[in-house]
Amino acid sequence: MFIDTDSFADIILNIKTCSLPPSANLNTSQFLLIYNLLQLRNQYYQLQELSAKPRIADMTSAAASLLGRQLKEIQKARDLPGISCGLVKDNIFEWEVMLMLSDECKYYGGGNWRCLLSFPEDYPHAPPKLTFCDPIPFHPNIYPKTGVLCISILHPSGHDEYGYEDASERWTPIQTPETILLSVVSLMNDPNDSSPANVEAARLWREAQANPKGKEMREWKSRCRALVRQSLGEE
């Protein structure tokens, strides 16, 4: 049986509106055949949608289970001095992190920096987001208004369209909260000014490094230390 395009379009319209009679080019048997085929197609799509929902739920459950284990590991770890983690309102996908940096961290040491580590439901396939709470450190890789940390390890896996990062530097599912936080501490010690989140901090950082005994370094230290004191409740 051959059905031209116009006739088929008429049938689709009839099925959607349920108000027009069958096309003049088709008899009732032909119309019912196409109607039943479309009904089967719709049932197939509904079954596909229903079968996808358990997979999403399973993924969320797996992420929650993994995060629960990883939180316990961090809380028991003895090789993570100055790092503590807990849940925000018993939400396994939202962690409160305290970074109590030692004086070895030249410009931010001695501060108690509170952060939020937010995990997506498809973790570890997608990276979490780390946000510094007030006071937000004056740092080239921390957005000054939001406190969001910009670091390669927390950028989605794949190619960097801007060419600043190699794919190997970006997120992979083998990363853990422990490796993330250790990378954060490392970045606090050694800022990356090649693609800054805080342009002003990056500019002053570069000028201070170029003239370590000049006024730029004094200003840099002053701004960093003022926020360290705020993090301790001294200002």
PDB file of C-alpha atoms in Angstrom:
ATOM      1  CA  MET A   1       0.000   0.000   0.000  1.00  0.00           C
ATOM      2  CA  PHE A   2       1.439   3.377  -1.035  1.00  0.00           C
ATOM      3  CA  ILE A   3       0.515   6.475   0.977  1.00  0.00           C
ATOM      4  CA  ASP A   4       1.583   9.879  -0.284  1.00  0.00           C
ATOM      5  CA  THR A   5       3.058  12.515   2.057  1.00  0.00           C
ATOM      6  CA  ASP A   6      -0.028  14.725   2.082  1.00  0.00           C
ATOM      7  CA  SER A   7      -2.271  11.842   3.095  1.00  0.00           C
ATOM      8  CA  PHE A   8       0.061  10.855   5.920  1.00  0.00           C
ATOM      9  CA  ALA A   9       0.150  14.452   7.193  1.00  0.00           C
ATOM     10  CA  ASP A  10      -3.660  14.496   7.162  1.00  0.00           C
ATOM     11  CA  ILE A  11      -3.739  11.364   9.273  1.00  0.00           C
ATOM     12  CA  ILE A  12      -1.348  12.807  11.844  1.00  0.00           C
ATOM     13  CA  LEU A  13      -3.562  15.883  12.104  1.00  0.00           C
ATOM     14  CA  ASN A  14      -6.666  13.740  12.521  1.00  0.00           C
ATOM     15  CA  ILE A  15      -5.083  11.708  15.297  1.00  0.00           C
ATOM     16  CA  LYS A  16      -3.853  14.788  17.169  1.00  0.00           C
ATOM     17  CA  THR A  17      -7.111  16.713  16.989  1.00  0.00           C
ATOM     18  CA  CYS A  18      -9.501  13.743  17.098  1.00  0.00           C
ATOM     19  CA  SER A  19     -12.030  15.947  15.339  1.00  0.00           C
ATOM     20  CA  LEU A  20     -11.566  15.536  11.586  1.00  0.00           C
ATOM     21  CA  PRO A  21     -12.749  12.526   9.540  1.00  0.00           C
ATOM     22  CA  PRO A  22     -10.190  10.226   7.887  1.00  0.00           C
ATOM     23  CA  SER A  23      -8.472  11.575   4.793  1.00  0.00           C
ATOM     24  CA  ALA A  24     -10.325  11.015   1.571  1.00  0.00           C
ATOM     25  CA  ASN A  25      -7.254   9.274   0.186  1.00  0.00           C
ATOM     26  CA  LEU A  26      -7.410   6.502   2.812  1.00  0.00           C
ATOM     27  CA  ASN A  27     -10.094   4.004   3.623  1.00  0.00           C
ATOM     28  CA  THR A  28     -11.073   3.187   7.197  1.00  0.00           C
ATOM     29  CA  SER A  29      -8.874   0.074   7.423  1.00  0.00           C
ATOM     30  CA  GLN A  30      -5.820   1.994   6.315  1.00  0.00           C
ATOM     31  CA  PHE A  31      -6.573   4.764   8.761  1.00  0.00           C
ATOM     32  CA  LEU A  32      -6.947   2.336  11.673  1.00  0.00           C
ATOM     33  CA  LEU A  33      -3.713   0.572  10.749  1.00  0.00           C
ATOM     34  CA  ILE A  34      -1.717   3.794  10.905  1.00  0.00           C
ATOM     35  CA  TYR A  35      -3.533   4.867  14.045  1.00  0.00           C
ATOM     36  CA  ASN A  36      -2.636   1.606  15.815  1.00  0.00           C
ATOM     37  CA  LEU A  37       0.984   1.873  14.706  1.00  0.00           C
ATOM     38  CA  LEU A  38       1.219   5.363  16.143  1.00  0.00           C
ATOM     39  CA  GLN A  39      -0.374   4.186  19.365  1.00  0.00           C
ATOM     40  CA  LEU A  40       2.261   1.475  19.644  1.00  0.00           C
ATOM     41  CA  ARG A  41       4.945   4.081  19.001  1.00  0.00           C
ATOM     42  CA  ASN A  42       3.595   6.287  21.804  1.00  0.00           C
ATOM     43  CA  GLN A  43       3.476   3.334  24.201  1.00  0.00           C
ATOM     44  CA  TYR A  44       7.085   2.537  23.314  1.00  0.00           C
ATOM     45  CA  TYR A  45       8.195   6.097  24.158  1.00  0.00           C
ATOM     46  CA  GLN A  46       6.302   5.957  27.453  1.00  0.00           C
ATOM     47  CA  LEU A  47       8.009   2.693  28.383  1.00  0.00           C
ATOM     48  CA  GLN A  48      11.382   4.182  27.466  1.00  0.00           C
ATOM     49  CA  GLU A  49      10.713   7.147  29.753  1.00  0.00           C
ATOM     50  CA  LEU A  50       9.612   4.931  32.628  1.00  0.00           C
ATOM     51  CA  SER A  51      12.624   2.642  32.256  1.00  0.00           C
ATOM     52  CA  ALA A  52      14.968   5.651  32.356  1.00  0.00           C
ATOM     53  CA  LYS A  53      13.688   6.881  35.715  1.00  0.00           C
ATOM     54  CA  PRO A  54      15.030   3.958  37.772  1.00  0.00           C
ATOM     55  CA  ARG A  55      18.438   4.452  36.175  1.00  0.00           C
ATOM     56  CA  ILE A  56      18.490   8.086  37.300  1.00  0.00           C
ATOM     57  CA  ALA A  57      17.371   7.047  40.775  1.00  0.00           C
ATOM     58  CA  ASP A  58      20.014   4.318  40.865  1.00  0.00           C
ATOM     59  CA  MET A  59      22.671   6.837  39.844  1.00  0.00           C
ATOM     60  CA  THR A  60      21.644   9.204  42.649  1.00  0.00           C
ATOM     61  CA  SER A  61      21.620   6.361  45.167  1.00  0.00           C
ATOM     62  CA  ALA A  62      25.071   5.230  44.034  1.00  0.00           C
ATOM     63  CA  ALA A  63      26.415   8.775  44.355  1.00  0.00           C
ATOM     64  CA  ALA A  64      24.990   9.113  47.867  1.00  0.00           C
ATOM     65  CA  SER A  65      26.503   5.791  48.914  1.00  0.00           C
ATOM     66  CA  LEU A  66      29.910   6.710  47.499  1.00  0.00           C
ATOM     67  CA  LEU A  67      29.880  10.137  49.160  1.00  0.00           C
ATOM     68  CA  GLY A  68      28.963   8.564  52.487  1.00  0.00           C
ATOM     69  CA  ARG A  69      32.020   6.304  52.306  1.00  0.00           C
ATOM     70  CA  GLN A  70      34.290   9.120  51.185  1.00  0.00           C
ATOM     71  CA  LEU A  71      33.120  11.404  53.991  1.00  0.00           C
ATOM     72  CA  LYS A  72      33.924   8.729  56.578  1.00  0.00           C
ATOM     73  CA  GLU A  73      37.360   8.224  55.030  1.00  0.00           C
ATOM     74  CA  ILE A  74      38.164  11.936  55.260  1.00  0.00           C
ATOM     75  CA  GLN A  75      36.904  12.181  58.823  1.00  0.00           C
ATOM     76  CA  LYS A  76      39.124   9.247  59.824  1.00  0.00           C
ATOM     77  CA  ALA A  77      42.179  10.318  57.822  1.00  0.00           C
ATOM     78  CA  ARG A  78      45.226  11.386  59.787  1.00  0.00           C
ATOM     79  CA  ASP A  79      47.192  12.735  56.840  1.00  0.00           C
ATOM     80  CA  LEU A  80      44.869  15.693  56.196  1.00  0.00           C
ATOM     81  CA  PRO A  81      45.846  18.177  58.911  1.00  0.00           C
ATOM     82  CA  GLY A  82      43.802  21.350  58.958  1.00  0.00           C
ATOM     83  CA  ILE A  83      40.923  19.937  56.885  1.00  0.00           C
ATOM     84  CA  SER A  84      37.568  19.019  58.409  1.00  0.00           C
ATOM     85  CA  CYS A  85      34.294  18.105  56.693  1.00  0.00           C
ATOM     86  CA  GLY A  86      30.677  17.678  57.734  1.00  0.00           C
ATOM     87  CA  LEU A  87      27.211  17.727  56.211  1.00  0.00           C
ATOM     88  CA  VAL A  88      24.950  20.725  55.745  1.00  0.00           C
ATOM     89  CA  LYS A  89      21.524  19.841  57.198  1.00  0.00           C
ATOM     90  CA  ASP A  90      22.267  16.104  56.831  1.00  0.00           C
ATOM     91  CA  ASN A  91      22.459  16.491  53.047  1.00  0.00           C
ATOM     92  CA  ILE A  92      25.086  14.087  51.719  1.00  0.00           C
ATOM     93  CA  PHE A  93      25.381  16.187  48.544  1.00  0.00           C
ATOM     94  CA  GLU A  94      26.245  19.371  50.458  1.00  0.00           C
ATOM     95  CA  TRP A  95      29.391  19.425  52.599  1.00  0.00           C
ATOM     96  CA  GLU A  96      30.700  22.111  54.897  1.00  0.00           C
ATOM     97  CA  VAL A  97      34.489  22.252  54.764  1.00  0.00           C
ATOM     98  CA  MET A  98      36.871  24.078  57.094  1.00  0.00           C
ATOM     99  CA  LEU A  99      40.348  24.784  55.772  1.00  0.00           C
ATOM    100  CA  MET A 100      42.589  25.732  58.693  1.00  0.00           C
ATOM    101  CA  LEU A 101      45.724  26.585  56.766  1.00  0.00           C
ATOM    102  CA  SER A 102      49.062  26.415  58.524  1.00  0.00           C
ATOM    103  CA  ASP A 103      51.598  29.222  58.511  1.00  0.00           C
ATOM    104  CA  GLU A 104      53.419  27.362  55.737  1.00  0.00           C
ATOM    105  CA  CYS A 105      50.773  28.802  53.431  1.00  0.00           C
ATOM    106  CA  LYS A 106      52.579  32.098  53.004  1.00  0.00           C
ATOM    107  CA  TYR A 107      49.748  34.572  52.473  1.00  0.00           C
ATOM    108  CA  TYR A 108      46.632  32.764  53.735  1.00  0.00           C
ATOM    109  CA  GLY A 109      48.163  30.730  56.561  1.00  0.00           C
ATOM    110  CA  GLY A 110      46.606  30.965  60.001  1.00  0.00           C
ATOM    111  CA  GLY A 111      43.161  31.586  58.547  1.00  0.00           C
ATOM    112  CA  ASN A 112      40.060  29.464  59.070  1.00  0.00           C
ATOM    113  CA  TRP A 113      38.362  29.370  55.699  1.00  0.00           C
ATOM    114  CA  ARG A 114      34.826  28.016  55.547  1.00  0.00           C
ATOM    115  CA  CYS A 115      33.705  26.489  52.233  1.00  0.00           C
ATOM    116  CA  LEU A 116      30.765  24.611  50.762  1.00  0.00           C
ATOM    117  CA  LEU A 117      31.447  21.589  48.574  1.00  0.00           C
ATOM    118  CA  SER A 118      28.340  20.859  46.469  1.00  0.00           C
ATOM    119  CA  PHE A 119      28.072  17.537  44.628  1.00  0.00           C
ATOM    120  CA  PRO A 120      25.781  16.827  41.649  1.00  0.00           C
ATOM    121  CA  GLU A 121      23.481  13.803  41.668  1.00  0.00           C
ATOM    122  CA  ASP A 122      25.543  12.177  38.896  1.00  0.00           C
ATOM    123  CA  TYR A 123      28.794  12.387  40.888  1.00  0.00           C
ATOM    124  CA  PRO A 124      31.489  11.147  40.264  1.00  0.00           C
ATOM    125  CA  HIS A 125      30.738  11.439  36.549  1.00  0.00           C
ATOM    126  CA  ALA A 126      30.411  15.216  36.977  1.00  0.00           C
ATOM    127  CA  PRO A 127      32.532  17.418  39.280  1.00  0.00           C
ATOM    128  CA  PRO A 128      31.389  19.176  42.453  1.00  0.00           C
ATOM    129  CA  LYS A 129      31.611  22.919  43.039  1.00  0.00           C
ATOM    130  CA  LEU A 130      33.588  24.529  45.858  1.00  0.00           C
ATOM    131  CA  THR A 131      32.486  27.925  47.181  1.00  0.00           C
ATOM    132  CA  PHE A 132      34.266  30.006  49.818  1.00  0.00           C
ATOM    133  CA  CYS A 133      31.985  31.657  52.361  1.00  0.00           C
ATOM    134  CA  ASP A 134      32.604  35.131  53.791  1.00  0.00           C
ATOM    135  CA  PRO A 135      35.246  36.326  54.223  1.00  0.00           C
ATOM    136  CA  ILE A 136      36.245  35.359  50.686  1.00  0.00           C
ATOM    137  CA  PRO A 137      40.037  35.159  50.245  1.00  0.00           C
ATOM    138  CA  PHE A 138      41.657  37.740  47.972  1.00  0.00           C
ATOM    139  CA  HIS A 139      42.988  35.210  45.476  1.00  0.00           C
ATOM    140  CA  PRO A 140      43.424  35.133  41.676  1.00  0.00           C
ATOM    141  CA  ASN A 141      41.433  31.901  41.353  1.00  0.00           C
ATOM    142  CA  ILE A 142      38.435  32.761  43.541  1.00  0.00           C
ATOM    143  CA  TYR A 143      35.559  34.845  42.189  1.00  0.00           C
ATOM    144  CA  PRO A 144      35.362  37.863  44.522  1.00  0.00           C
ATOM    145  CA  LYS A 145      31.557  38.225  44.536  1.00  0.00           C
ATOM    146  CA  THR A 146      30.450  34.595  44.691  1.00  0.00           C
ATOM    147  CA  GLY A 147      33.430  32.864  46.320  1.00  0.00           C
ATOM    148  CA  VAL A 148      33.370  30.095  43.694  1.00  0.00           C
ATOM    149  CA  LEU A 149      36.774  28.504  43.199  1.00  0.00           C
ATOM    150  CA  CYS A 150      38.098  28.236  39.640  1.00  0.00           C
ATOM    151  CA  ILE A 151      40.445  25.268  39.437  1.00  0.00           C
ATOM    152  CA  SER A 152      41.108  22.816  36.606  1.00  0.00           C
ATOM    153  CA  ILE A 153      40.315  19.725  38.636  1.00  0.00           C
ATOM    154  CA  LEU A 154      36.720  20.939  39.115  1.00  0.00           C
ATOM    155  CA  HIS A 155      36.097  21.759  35.459  1.00  0.00           C
ATOM    156  CA  PRO A 156      34.051  19.217  33.451  1.00  0.00           C
ATOM    157  CA  SER A 157      36.112  16.597  31.673  1.00  0.00           C
ATOM    158  CA  GLY A 158      36.981  17.049  28.031  1.00  0.00           C
ATOM    159  CA  HIS A 159      38.577  19.646  25.802  1.00  0.00           C
ATOM    160  CA  ASP A 160      38.947  23.255  26.986  1.00  0.00           C
ATOM    161  CA  GLU A 161      37.522  25.400  24.200  1.00  0.00           C
ATOM    162  CA  TYR A 162      39.652  28.361  25.319  1.00  0.00           C
ATOM    163  CA  GLY A 163      42.892  26.379  25.317  1.00  0.00           C
ATOM    164  CA  TYR A 164      43.974  27.259  28.857  1.00  0.00           C
ATOM    165  CA  GLU A 165      43.811  23.722  30.245  1.00  0.00           C
ATOM    166  CA  ASP A 166      44.882  20.307  29.086  1.00  0.00           C
ATOM    167  CA  ALA A 167      42.184  17.624  29.219  1.00  0.00           C
ATOM    168  CA  SER A 168      44.331  15.652  31.674  1.00  0.00           C
ATOM    169  CA  GLU A 169      44.102  18.531  34.171  1.00  0.00           C
ATOM    170  CA  ARG A 170      40.314  18.553  34.245  1.00  0.00           C
ATOM    171  CA  TRP A 171      37.812  16.447  36.156  1.00  0.00           C
ATOM    172  CA  THR A 172      37.850  12.661  35.979  1.00  0.00           C
ATOM    173  CA  PRO A 173      35.722  10.218  38.022  1.00  0.00           C
ATOM    174  CA  ILE A 174      38.837   8.909  39.785  1.00  0.00           C
ATOM    175  CA  GLN A 175      39.103  12.175  41.737  1.00  0.00           C
ATOM    176  CA  THR A 176      37.841  12.207  45.321  1.00  0.00           C
ATOM    177  CA  PRO A 177      36.956  14.892  47.870  1.00  0.00           C
ATOM    178  CA  GLU A 178      40.380  14.273  49.405  1.00  0.00           C
ATOM    179  CA  THR A 179      42.274  14.947  46.163  1.00  0.00           C
ATOM    180  CA  ILE A 180      40.074  17.991  45.545  1.00  0.00           C
ATOM    181  CA  LEU A 181      40.819  19.562  48.920  1.00  0.00           C
ATOM    182  CA  LEU A 182      44.534  18.833  48.674  1.00  0.00           C
ATOM    183  CA  SER A 183      44.518  20.561  45.278  1.00  0.00           C
ATOM    184  CA  VAL A 184      42.722  23.541  46.828  1.00  0.00           C
ATOM    185  CA  VAL A 185      45.374  23.866  49.540  1.00  0.00           C
ATOM    186  CA  SER A 186      48.077  23.651  46.869  1.00  0.00           C
ATOM    187  CA  LEU A 187      46.391  26.399  44.854  1.00  0.00           C
ATOM    188  CA  MET A 188      46.192  28.626  47.922  1.00  0.00           C
ATOM    189  CA  ASN A 189      49.963  28.281  48.197  1.00  0.00           C
ATOM    190  CA  ASP A 190      50.631  28.777  44.507  1.00  0.00           C
ATOM    191  CA  PRO A 191      47.982  30.835  42.634  1.00  0.00           C
ATOM    192  CA  ASN A 192      47.488  30.417  38.890  1.00  0.00           C
ATOM    193  CA  ASP A 193      47.162  33.801  37.204  1.00  0.00           C
ATOM    194  CA  SER A 194      46.948  32.557  33.598  1.00  0.00           C
ATOM    195  CA  SER A 195      43.126  32.504  33.563  1.00  0.00           C
ATOM    196  CA  PRO A 196      42.075  34.432  36.686  1.00  0.00           C
ATOM    197  CA  ALA A 197      38.676  34.547  38.340  1.00  0.00           C
ATOM    198  CA  ASN A 198      39.690  37.689  40.241  1.00  0.00           C
ATOM    199  CA  VAL A 199      41.381  39.974  37.721  1.00  0.00           C
ATOM    200  CA  GLU A 200      42.432  42.549  40.314  1.00  0.00           C
ATOM    201  CA  ALA A 201      44.033  39.924  42.547  1.00  0.00           C
ATOM    202  CA  ALA A 202      45.832  38.401  39.555  1.00  0.00           C
ATOM    203  CA  ARG A 203      47.207  41.775  38.486  1.00  0.00           C
ATOM    204  CA  LEU A 204      48.472  42.624  41.965  1.00  0.00           C
ATOM    205  CA  TRP A 205      49.897  39.104  42.385  1.00  0.00           C
ATOM    206  CA  ARG A 206      51.914  39.427  39.170  1.00  0.00           C
ATOM    207  CA  GLU A 207      53.183  42.866  40.147  1.00  0.00           C
ATOM    208  CA  ALA A 208      54.131  41.639  43.629  1.00  0.00           C
ATOM    209  CA  GLN A 209      56.044  38.683  42.199  1.00  0.00           C
ATOM    210  CA  ALA A 210      57.901  40.988  39.824  1.00  0.00           C
ATOM    211  CA  ASN A 211      58.858  43.352  42.656  1.00  0.00           C
ATOM    212  CA  PRO A 212      58.928  41.317  45.899  1.00  0.00           C
ATOM    213  CA  LYS A 213      60.359  44.185  47.942  1.00  0.00           C
ATOM    214  CA  GLY A 214      58.170  46.913  46.502  1.00  0.00           C
ATOM    215  CA  LYS A 215      54.872  48.525  47.422  1.00  0.00           C
ATOM    216  CA  GLU A 216      52.934  45.980  45.346  1.00  0.00           C
ATOM    217  CA  MET A 217      54.054  43.123  47.597  1.00  0.00           C
ATOM    218  CA  ARG A 218      53.226  45.151  50.698  1.00  0.00           C
ATOM    219  CA  GLU A 219      49.741  45.847  49.347  1.00  0.00           C
ATOM    220  CA  TRP A 220      49.279  42.197  48.397  1.00  0.00           C
ATOM    221  CA  LYS A 221      50.237  40.965  51.853  1.00  0.00           C
ATOM    222  CA  SER A 222      48.100  43.612  53.533  1.00  0.00           C
ATOM    223  CA  ARG A 223      44.951  42.657  51.639  1.00  0.00           C
ATOM    224  CA  CYS A 224      45.478  38.935  52.184  1.00  0.00           C
ATOM    225  CA  ARG A 225      46.275  39.234  55.896  1.00  0.00           C
ATOM    226  CA  ALA A 226      43.281  41.491  56.553  1.00  0.00           C
ATOM    227  CA  LEU A 227      40.995  38.707  55.359  1.00  0.00           C
ATOM    228  CA  VAL A 228      42.917  36.130  57.397  1.00  0.00           C
ATOM    229  CA  ARG A 229      42.146  38.183  60.493  1.00  0.00           C
ATOM    230  CA  GLN A 230      38.493  38.407  59.475  1.00  0.00           C
ATOM    231  CA  SER A 231      38.332  34.625  59.119  1.00  0.00           C
ATOM    232  CA  LEU A 232      39.473  34.392  62.744  1.00  0.00           C
ATOM    233  CA  GLY A 233      36.863  36.900  63.896  1.00  0.00           C
ATOM    234  CA  GLU A 234      39.461  39.522  64.748  1.00  0.00           C
ATOM    235  CA  GLU A 235      38.022  42.255  62.517  1.00  0.00           C
TER     236      GLU A 235
END
